[in-house]
């Protein structure tokens, strides 16, 4: 691992690797996968791989019961977030990039002089600092912020016409950091994407274990993006439609699941 590099070239294989492949094997794999995550061969099997996002649903959500021991204001069973299918669908949207290695953080009271550490035999530095001026610190809202970035060893490859939204894992207030969102044309960008973030937790000492979700990624086909919008007053017919839907929403059980939700 002495010649390990953070930025890899994936444009072609070296001759030895090419000779070991069975003809058509790589092409068949690419055809079978909607999205591919590529890492340096020296890391394959040594670091947690990206997976479907639903596998990273948080413990706070898993622990919830679907119903509370009470009625809501409309006389129906009081429900928790566990019964909110839009929230479940957001948890399951796309894929998650996990932290590749264990990382220790010391967050001082000033939240700026952040110290970080990892195993001495780590194959690469998993977290780096940005210059505070890159986000305008110490101007608001970054008066006490040291911008950091997760070093992501995974190149994301998608079909032509797709871009990838990289963002903070949805509905994860339990995570002590917040990623800055980015939208990358991964069908054209042929290298890895690092993940800028800011520490949002309290001062103190922390251990983020390998496998912690650090970014949720959602592939989006660019020609499906809606770019024209309008804000206007509802017509009477639209108000009636909205009132009827609200009456069903608050007066019947499981209406969204039964009639409005589209299975993802």
PDB file of N, CA and C in Angstrom, residues 101-188:
ATOM      1  N   UNK A 101     -13.655   4.307   7.032  1.00  0.00           N
ATOM      2  CA  UNK A 101     -12.764   3.926   8.122  1.00  0.00           C
ATOM      3  C   UNK A 101     -13.237   4.561   9.428  1.00  0.00           C
ATOM      4  N   UNK A 102     -12.848   3.982  10.558  1.00  0.00           N
ATOM      5  CA  UNK A 102     -13.121   4.612  11.849  1.00  0.00           C
ATOM      6  C   UNK A 102     -12.391   5.953  11.919  1.00  0.00           C
ATOM      7  N   UNK A 103     -13.102   6.976  12.417  1.00  0.00           N
ATOM      8  CA  UNK A 103     -12.495   8.298  12.562  1.00  0.00           C
ATOM      9  C   UNK A 103     -12.837   8.860  13.938  1.00  0.00           C
ATOM     10  N   UNK A 104     -11.822   9.343  14.644  1.00  0.00           N
ATOM     11  CA  UNK A 104     -12.021  10.011  15.930  1.00  0.00           C
ATOM     12  C   UNK A 104     -11.999  11.527  15.725  1.00  0.00           C
ATOM     13  N   UNK A 105     -12.873  12.209  16.459  1.00  0.00           N
ATOM     14  CA  UNK A 105     -12.931  13.666  16.403  1.00  0.00           C
ATOM     15  C   UNK A 105     -12.825  14.230  17.808  1.00  0.00           C
ATOM     16  N   UNK A 106     -12.066  15.285  17.943  1.00  0.00           N
ATOM     17  CA  UNK A 106     -12.115  16.116  19.145  1.00  0.00           C
ATOM     18  C   UNK A 106     -12.627  17.478  18.710  1.00  0.00           C
ATOM     19  N   UNK A 107     -13.823  17.834  19.203  1.00  0.00           N
ATOM     20  CA  UNK A 107     -14.446  19.104  18.853  1.00  0.00           C
ATOM     21  C   UNK A 107     -14.304  20.037  20.055  1.00  0.00           C
ATOM     22  N   UNK A 108     -13.465  21.071  19.942  1.00  0.00           N
ATOM     23  CA  UNK A 108     -13.253  21.973  21.082  1.00  0.00           C
ATOM     24  C   UNK A 108     -14.426  22.933  21.242  1.00  0.00           C
ATOM     25  N   UNK A 109     -14.376  23.708  22.301  1.00  0.00           N
ATOM     26  CA  UNK A 109     -15.452  24.662  22.563  1.00  0.00           C
ATOM     27  C   UNK A 109     -15.584  25.695  21.449  1.00  0.00           C
ATOM     28  N   UNK A 110     -14.456  26.061  20.825  1.00  0.00           N
ATOM     29  CA  UNK A 110     -14.559  27.044  19.744  1.00  0.00           C
ATOM     30  C   UNK A 110     -15.077  26.431  18.443  1.00  0.00           C
ATOM     31  N   UNK A 111     -15.150  25.086  18.370  1.00  0.00           N
ATOM     32  CA  UNK A 111     -15.690  24.346  17.225  1.00  0.00           C
ATOM     33  C   UNK A 111     -14.900  24.609  15.941  1.00  0.00           C
ATOM     34  N   UNK A 112     -13.722  25.186  16.070  1.00  0.00           N
ATOM     35  CA  UNK A 112     -12.908  25.517  14.903  1.00  0.00           C
ATOM     36  C   UNK A 112     -11.616  24.708  14.888  1.00  0.00           C
ATOM     37  N   UNK A 113     -10.946  24.592  16.024  1.00  0.00           N
ATOM     38  CA  UNK A 113      -9.666  23.870  16.105  1.00  0.00           C
ATOM     39  C   UNK A 113      -9.928  22.369  16.234  1.00  0.00           C
ATOM     40  N   UNK A 114     -10.581  21.813  15.231  1.00  0.00           N
ATOM     41  CA  UNK A 114     -10.994  20.409  15.253  1.00  0.00           C
ATOM     42  C   UNK A 114      -9.777  19.502  15.081  1.00  0.00           C
ATOM     43  N   UNK A 115      -9.709  18.446  15.895  1.00  0.00           N
ATOM     44  CA  UNK A 115      -8.656  17.447  15.768  1.00  0.00           C
ATOM     45  C   UNK A 115      -9.282  16.130  15.321  1.00  0.00           C
ATOM     46  N   UNK A 116      -8.561  15.411  14.463  1.00  0.00           N
ATOM     47  CA  UNK A 116      -9.077  14.156  13.897  1.00  0.00           C
ATOM     48  C   UNK A 116      -7.996  13.092  13.943  1.00  0.00           C
ATOM     49  N   UNK A 117      -8.422  11.845  14.013  1.00  0.00           N
ATOM     50  CA  UNK A 117      -7.458  10.758  14.023  1.00  0.00           C
ATOM     51  C   UNK A 117      -8.048   9.470  13.486  1.00  0.00           C
ATOM     52  N   UNK A 118      -7.176   8.563  13.045  1.00  0.00           N
ATOM     53  CA  UNK A 118      -7.578   7.264  12.514  1.00  0.00           C
ATOM     54  C   UNK A 118      -6.427   6.296  12.701  1.00  0.00           C
ATOM     55  N   UNK A 119      -6.653   5.055  12.386  1.00  0.00           N
ATOM     56  CA  UNK A 119      -5.641   4.024  12.618  1.00  0.00           C
ATOM     57  C   UNK A 119      -4.354   4.352  11.860  1.00  0.00           C
ATOM     58  N   UNK A 120      -3.198   4.074  12.477  1.00  0.00           N
ATOM     59  CA  UNK A 120      -1.925   4.393  11.808  1.00  0.00           C
ATOM     60  C   UNK A 120      -1.721   3.640  10.506  1.00  0.00           C
ATOM     61  N   UNK A 121      -2.397   2.496  10.351  1.00  0.00           N
ATOM     62  CA  UNK A 121      -2.233   1.745   9.101  1.00  0.00           C
ATOM     63  C   UNK A 121      -3.364   2.013   8.122  1.00  0.00           C
ATOM     64  N   UNK A 122      -4.135   3.071   8.345  1.00  0.00           N
ATOM     65  CA  UNK A 122      -5.216   3.405   7.421  1.00  0.00           C
ATOM     66  C   UNK A 122      -4.646   3.615   6.019  1.00  0.00           C
ATOM     67  N   UNK A 123      -5.305   3.095   5.001  1.00  0.00           N
ATOM     68  CA  UNK A 123      -4.766   3.196   3.635  1.00  0.00           C
ATOM     69  C   UNK A 123      -4.830   4.598   3.051  1.00  0.00           C
ATOM     70  N   UNK A 124      -5.621   5.478   3.645  1.00  0.00           N
ATOM     71  CA  UNK A 124      -5.662   6.864   3.201  1.00  0.00           C
ATOM     72  C   UNK A 124      -6.265   7.719   4.309  1.00  0.00           C
ATOM     73  N   UNK A 125      -6.143   9.019   4.180  1.00  0.00           N
ATOM     74  CA  UNK A 125      -6.691   9.955   5.154  1.00  0.00           C
ATOM     75  C   UNK A 125      -8.174  10.135   4.866  1.00  0.00           C
ATOM     76  N   UNK A 126      -9.075   9.686   5.763  1.00  0.00           N
ATOM     77  CA  UNK A 126     -10.500   9.684   5.444  1.00  0.00           C
ATOM     78  C   UNK A 126     -11.202  11.025   5.599  1.00  0.00           C
ATOM     79  N   UNK A 127     -10.582  11.988   6.295  1.00  0.00           N
ATOM     80  CA  UNK A 127     -11.180  13.314   6.484  1.00  0.00           C
ATOM     81  C   UNK A 127     -10.090  14.365   6.320  1.00  0.00           C
ATOM     82  N   UNK A 128     -10.416  15.453   5.645  1.00  0.00           N
ATOM     83  CA  UNK A 128      -9.504  16.572   5.496  1.00  0.00           C
ATOM     84  C   UNK A 128     -10.236  17.868   5.823  1.00  0.00           C
ATOM     85  N   UNK A 129      -9.467  18.943   5.956  1.00  0.00           N
ATOM     86  CA  UNK A 129     -10.040  20.263   6.212  1.00  0.00           C
ATOM     87  C   UNK A 129     -10.136  21.060   4.925  1.00  0.00           C
ATOM     88  N   UNK A 130     -11.182  21.885   4.842  1.00  0.00           N
ATOM     89  CA  UNK A 130     -11.248  22.929   3.831  1.00  0.00           C
ATOM     90  C   UNK A 130     -10.736  24.224   4.455  1.00  0.00           C
ATOM     91  N   UNK A 131     -10.412  25.200   3.620  1.00  0.00           N
ATOM     92  CA  UNK A 131     -10.084  26.529   4.136  1.00  0.00           C
ATOM     93  C   UNK A 131     -11.387  27.201   4.552  1.00  0.00           C
ATOM     94  N   UNK A 132     -11.466  27.777   5.756  1.00  0.00           N
ATOM     95  CA  UNK A 132     -12.722  28.406   6.202  1.00  0.00           C
ATOM     96  C   UNK A 132     -13.246  29.458   5.236  1.00  0.00           C
ATOM     97  N   UNK A 133     -12.338  30.133   4.522  1.00  0.00           N
ATOM     98  CA  UNK A 133     -12.777  31.150   3.581  1.00  0.00           C
ATOM     99  C   UNK A 133     -13.600  30.602   2.440  1.00  0.00           C
ATOM    100  N   UNK A 134     -13.524  29.279   2.198  1.00  0.00           N
ATOM    101  CA  UNK A 134     -14.293  28.693   1.106  1.00  0.00           C
ATOM    102  C   UNK A 134     -15.795  28.735   1.359  1.00  0.00           C
ATOM    103  N   UNK A 135     -16.203  28.877   2.623  1.00  0.00           N
ATOM    104  CA  UNK A 135     -17.626  29.028   2.922  1.00  0.00           C
ATOM    105  C   UNK A 135     -17.917  30.401   3.525  1.00  0.00           C
ATOM    106  N   UNK A 136     -16.921  31.291   3.476  1.00  0.00           N
ATOM    107  CA  UNK A 136     -17.118  32.627   3.998  1.00  0.00           C
ATOM    108  C   UNK A 136     -16.967  32.751   5.488  1.00  0.00           C
ATOM    109  N   UNK A 137     -16.482  31.697   6.169  1.00  0.00           N
ATOM    110  CA  UNK A 137     -16.267  31.777   7.620  1.00  0.00           C
ATOM    111  C   UNK A 137     -15.192  32.821   7.902  1.00  0.00           C
ATOM    112  N   UNK A 138     -15.309  33.547   9.012  1.00  0.00           N
ATOM    113  CA  UNK A 138     -16.266  33.370  10.113  1.00  0.00           C
ATOM    114  C   UNK A 138     -17.522  34.219   9.990  1.00  0.00           C
ATOM    115  N   UNK A 139     -17.894  34.614   8.787  1.00  0.00           N
ATOM    116  CA  UNK A 139     -19.133  35.370   8.616  1.00  0.00           C
ATOM    117  C   UNK A 139     -20.324  34.450   8.832  1.00  0.00           C
ATOM    118  N   UNK A 140     -21.477  35.005   9.259  1.00  0.00           N
ATOM    119  CA  UNK A 140     -22.675  34.192   9.444  1.00  0.00           C
ATOM    120  C   UNK A 140     -23.036  33.474   8.144  1.00  0.00           C
ATOM    121  N   UNK A 141     -23.532  32.242   8.243  1.00  0.00           N
ATOM    122  CA  UNK A 141     -23.858  31.523   9.489  1.00  0.00           C
ATOM    123  C   UNK A 141     -22.730  30.628   9.979  1.00  0.00           C
ATOM    124  N   UNK A 142     -21.494  30.942   9.607  1.00  0.00           N
ATOM    125  CA  UNK A 142     -20.369  30.057   9.901  1.00  0.00           C
ATOM    126  C   UNK A 142     -19.388  30.694  10.878  1.00  0.00           C
ATOM    127  N   UNK A 143     -19.924  31.390  11.901  1.00  0.00           N
ATOM    128  CA  UNK A 143     -19.065  32.073  12.865  1.00  0.00           C
ATOM    129  C   UNK A 143     -18.141  31.109  13.592  1.00  0.00           C
ATOM    130  N   UNK A 144     -18.600  29.908  13.893  1.00  0.00           N
ATOM    131  CA  UNK A 144     -17.816  28.921  14.649  1.00  0.00           C
ATOM    132  C   UNK A 144     -17.815  27.595  13.903  1.00  0.00           C
ATOM    133  N   UNK A 145     -17.283  27.612  12.698  1.00  0.00           N
ATOM    134  CA  UNK A 145     -17.333  26.430  11.845  1.00  0.00           C
ATOM    135  C   UNK A 145     -15.984  26.203  11.174  1.00  0.00           C
ATOM    136  N   UNK A 146     -15.503  24.967  11.238  1.00  0.00           N
ATOM    137  CA  UNK A 146     -14.365  24.543  10.442  1.00  0.00           C
ATOM    138  C   UNK A 146     -14.910  23.610   9.349  1.00  0.00           C
ATOM    139  N   UNK A 147     -14.909  24.026   8.094  1.00  0.00           N
ATOM    140  CA  UNK A 147     -15.405  23.132   7.036  1.00  0.00           C
ATOM    141  C   UNK A 147     -14.462  21.950   6.836  1.00  0.00           C
ATOM    142  N   UNK A 148     -15.038  20.780   6.767  1.00  0.00           N
ATOM    143  CA  UNK A 148     -14.286  19.539   6.618  1.00  0.00           C
ATOM    144  C   UNK A 148     -14.785  18.807   5.375  1.00  0.00           C
ATOM    145  N   UNK A 149     -14.132  17.730   5.023  1.00  0.00           N
ATOM    146  CA  UNK A 149     -14.642  16.909   3.922  1.00  0.00           C
ATOM    147  C   UNK A 149     -14.268  15.451   4.152  1.00  0.00           C
ATOM    148  N   UNK A 150     -15.258  14.598   3.914  1.00  0.00           N
ATOM    149  CA  UNK A 150     -15.017  13.160   3.889  1.00  0.00           C
ATOM    150  C   UNK A 150     -14.357  12.822   2.554  1.00  0.00           C
ATOM    151  N   UNK A 151     -13.286  12.043   2.604  1.00  0.00           N
ATOM    152  CA  UNK A 151     -12.643  11.570   1.389  1.00  0.00           C
ATOM    153  C   UNK A 151     -13.369  10.293   0.954  1.00  0.00           C
ATOM    154  N   UNK A 152     -14.051  10.379  -0.154  1.00  0.00           N
ATOM    155  CA  UNK A 152     -14.873   9.287  -0.656  1.00  0.00           C
ATOM    156  C   UNK A 152     -14.069   8.470  -1.664  1.00  0.00           C
ATOM    157  N   UNK A 153     -13.783   7.200  -1.365  1.00  0.00           N
ATOM    158  CA  UNK A 153     -12.971   6.394  -2.276  1.00  0.00           C
ATOM    159  C   UNK A 153     -13.750   5.778  -3.431  1.00  0.00           C
ATOM    160  N   UNK A 154     -15.065   6.069  -3.505  1.00  0.00           N
ATOM    161  CA  UNK A 154     -15.915   5.422  -4.500  1.00  0.00           C
ATOM    162  C   UNK A 154     -16.223   6.360  -5.668  1.00  0.00           C
ATOM    163  N   UNK A 155     -15.857   5.941  -6.858  1.00  0.00           N
ATOM    164  CA  UNK A 155     -16.325   6.626  -8.063  1.00  0.00           C
ATOM    165  C   UNK A 155     -17.734   6.120  -8.368  1.00  0.00           C
ATOM    166  N   UNK A 156     -18.607   7.029  -8.740  1.00  0.00           N
ATOM    167  CA  UNK A 156     -19.998   6.683  -9.047  1.00  0.00           C
ATOM    168  C   UNK A 156     -20.181   6.715 -10.558  1.00  0.00           C
ATOM    169  N   UNK A 157     -20.622   5.601 -11.112  1.00  0.00           N
ATOM    170  CA  UNK A 157     -20.842   5.545 -12.560  1.00  0.00           C
ATOM    171  C   UNK A 157     -22.316   5.256 -12.833  1.00  0.00           C
ATOM    172  N   UNK A 158     -22.938   6.093 -13.651  1.00  0.00           N
ATOM    173  CA  UNK A 158     -24.362   5.984 -13.971  1.00  0.00           C
ATOM    174  C   UNK A 158     -24.534   5.992 -15.482  1.00  0.00           C
ATOM    175  N   UNK A 159     -25.708   5.593 -15.969  1.00  0.00           N
ATOM    176  CA  UNK A 159     -25.944   5.620 -17.420  1.00  0.00           C
ATOM    177  C   UNK A 159     -25.931   7.047 -17.963  1.00  0.00           C
ATOM    178  N   UNK A 160     -25.736   7.152 -19.248  1.00  0.00           N
ATOM    179  CA  UNK A 160     -25.750   8.452 -19.904  1.00  0.00           C
ATOM    180  C   UNK A 160     -27.073   9.169 -19.642  1.00  0.00           C
ATOM    181  N   UNK A 161     -26.980  10.476 -19.388  1.00  0.00           N
ATOM    182  CA  UNK A 161     -28.170  11.272 -19.149  1.00  0.00           C
ATOM    183  C   UNK A 161     -28.530  11.415 -17.689  1.00  0.00           C
ATOM    184  N   UNK A 162     -27.767  10.770 -16.788  1.00  0.00           N
ATOM    185  CA  UNK A 162     -28.066  10.817 -15.356  1.00  0.00           C
ATOM    186  C   UNK A 162     -27.052  11.687 -14.609  1.00  0.00           C
ATOM    187  N   UNK A 163     -27.562  12.443 -13.644  1.00  0.00           N
ATOM    188  CA  UNK A 163     -26.746  13.130 -12.658  1.00  0.00           C
ATOM    189  C   UNK A 163     -27.065  12.536 -11.295  1.00  0.00           C
ATOM    190  N   UNK A 164     -26.250  12.862 -10.300  1.00  0.00           N
ATOM    191  CA  UNK A 164     -26.415  12.286  -8.967  1.00  0.00           C
ATOM    192  C   UNK A 164     -26.482  13.417  -7.942  1.00  0.00           C
ATOM    193  N   UNK A 165     -27.558  13.423  -7.161  1.00  0.00           N
ATOM    194  CA  UNK A 165     -27.670  14.326  -6.013  1.00  0.00           C
ATOM    195  C   UNK A 165     -26.973  13.673  -4.832  1.00  0.00           C
ATOM    196  N   UNK A 166     -25.981  14.357  -4.266  1.00  0.00           N
ATOM    197  CA  UNK A 166     -25.298  13.890  -3.059  1.00  0.00           C
ATOM    198  C   UNK A 166     -25.679  14.841  -1.941  1.00  0.00           C
ATOM    199  N   UNK A 167     -26.241  14.305  -0.855  1.00  0.00           N
ATOM    200  CA  UNK A 167     -26.764  15.181   0.181  1.00  0.00           C
ATOM    201  C   UNK A 167     -26.692  14.505   1.545  1.00  0.00           C
ATOM    202  N   UNK A 168     -26.956  15.292   2.587  1.00  0.00           N
ATOM    203  CA  UNK A 168     -27.029  14.748   3.939  1.00  0.00           C
ATOM    204  C   UNK A 168     -28.062  13.625   3.982  1.00  0.00           C
ATOM    205  N   UNK A 169     -27.765  12.486   4.624  1.00  0.00           N
ATOM    206  CA  UNK A 169     -28.781  11.447   4.770  1.00  0.00           C
ATOM    207  C   UNK A 169     -30.078  12.034   5.317  1.00  0.00           C
ATOM    208  N   UNK A 170     -31.185  11.689   4.671  1.00  0.00           N
ATOM    209  CA  UNK A 170     -32.473  12.292   5.002  1.00  0.00           C
ATOM    210  C   UNK A 170     -32.925  11.941   6.416  1.00  0.00           C
ATOM    211  N   UNK A 171     -33.494  12.928   7.103  1.00  0.00           N
ATOM    212  CA  UNK A 171     -34.112  12.744   8.429  1.00  0.00           C
ATOM    213  C   UNK A 171     -33.160  12.074   9.413  1.00  0.00           C
ATOM    214  N   UNK A 172     -31.941  12.613   9.492  1.00  0.00           N
ATOM    215  CA  UNK A 172     -30.943  12.031  10.381  1.00  0.00           C
ATOM    216  C   UNK A 172     -30.409  13.067  11.367  1.00  0.00           C
ATOM    217  N   UNK A 173     -31.265  13.609  12.251  1.00  0.00           N
ATOM    218  CA  UNK A 173     -30.783  14.545  13.260  1.00  0.00           C
ATOM    219  C   UNK A 173     -29.845  13.901  14.264  1.00  0.00           C
ATOM    220  N   UNK A 174     -29.776  12.566  14.269  1.00  0.00           N
ATOM    221  CA  UNK A 174     -28.871  11.869  15.175  1.00  0.00           C
ATOM    222  C   UNK A 174     -27.414  11.940  14.716  1.00  0.00           C
ATOM    223  N   UNK A 175     -27.179  12.260  13.454  1.00  0.00           N
ATOM    224  CA  UNK A 175     -25.808  12.364  12.971  1.00  0.00           C
ATOM    225  C   UNK A 175     -25.222  13.718  13.383  1.00  0.00           C
ATOM    226  N   UNK A 176     -23.996  13.743  13.898  1.00  0.00           N
ATOM    227  CA  UNK A 176     -23.437  14.994  14.428  1.00  0.00           C
ATOM    228  C   UNK A 176     -22.751  15.853  13.373  1.00  0.00           C
ATOM    229  N   UNK A 177     -23.125  15.687  12.131  1.00  0.00           N
ATOM    230  CA  UNK A 177     -22.534  16.480  11.055  1.00  0.00           C
ATOM    231  C   UNK A 177     -23.597  16.730   9.992  1.00  0.00           C
ATOM    232  N   UNK A 178     -23.346  17.724   9.169  1.00  0.00           N
ATOM    233  CA  UNK A 178     -24.251  18.020   8.067  1.00  0.00           C
ATOM    234  C   UNK A 178     -23.470  18.206   6.784  1.00  0.00           C
ATOM    235  N   UNK A 179     -23.774  17.377   5.780  1.00  0.00           N
ATOM    236  CA  UNK A 179     -23.086  17.473   4.490  1.00  0.00           C
ATOM    237  C   UNK A 179     -23.680  18.612   3.662  1.00  0.00           C
ATOM    238  N   UNK A 180     -22.830  19.267   2.928  1.00  0.00           N
ATOM    239  CA  UNK A 180     -23.291  20.213   1.918  1.00  0.00           C
ATOM    240  C   UNK A 180     -23.727  19.420   0.686  1.00  0.00           C
ATOM    241  N   UNK A 181     -24.838  19.804   0.096  1.00  0.00           N
ATOM    242  CA  UNK A 181     -25.384  19.055  -1.034  1.00  0.00           C
ATOM    243  C   UNK A 181     -24.697  19.441  -2.336  1.00  0.00           C
ATOM    244  N   UNK A 182     -24.620  18.466  -3.244  1.00  0.00           N
ATOM    245  CA  UNK A 182     -24.061  18.702  -4.571  1.00  0.00           C
ATOM    246  C   UNK A 182     -24.802  17.868  -5.604  1.00  0.00           C
ATOM    247  N   UNK A 183     -24.782  18.331  -6.846  1.00  0.00           N
ATOM    248  CA  UNK A 183     -25.477  17.648  -7.942  1.00  0.00           C
ATOM    249  C   UNK A 183     -24.456  17.481  -9.058  1.00  0.00           C
ATOM    250  N   UNK A 184     -24.006  16.241  -9.277  1.00  0.00           N
ATOM    251  CA  UNK A 184     -22.853  15.982 -10.130  1.00  0.00           C
ATOM    252  C   UNK A 184     -23.269  15.147 -11.338  1.00  0.00           C
ATOM    253  N   UNK A 185     -22.783  15.551 -12.502  1.00  0.00           N
ATOM    254  CA  UNK A 185     -23.053  14.812 -13.731  1.00  0.00           C
ATOM    255  C   UNK A 185     -22.113  13.607 -13.808  1.00  0.00           C
ATOM    256  N   UNK A 186     -22.482  12.555 -13.099  1.00  0.00           N
ATOM    257  CA  UNK A 186     -21.592  11.397 -12.948  1.00  0.00           C
ATOM    258  C   UNK A 186     -21.499  10.545 -14.213  1.00  0.00           C
ATOM    259  N   UNK A 187     -22.318  10.820 -15.205  1.00  0.00           N
ATOM    260  CA  UNK A 187     -22.150  10.118 -16.479  1.00  0.00           C
ATOM    261  C   UNK A 187     -20.989  10.702 -17.286  1.00  0.00           C
ATOM    262  N   UNK A 188     -20.474  11.854 -16.840  1.00  0.00           N
ATOM    263  CA  UNK A 188     -19.382  12.521 -17.542  1.00  0.00           C
ATOM    264  C   UNK A 188     -18.153  12.718 -16.651  1.00  0.00           C
TER     265      UNK A 188
END
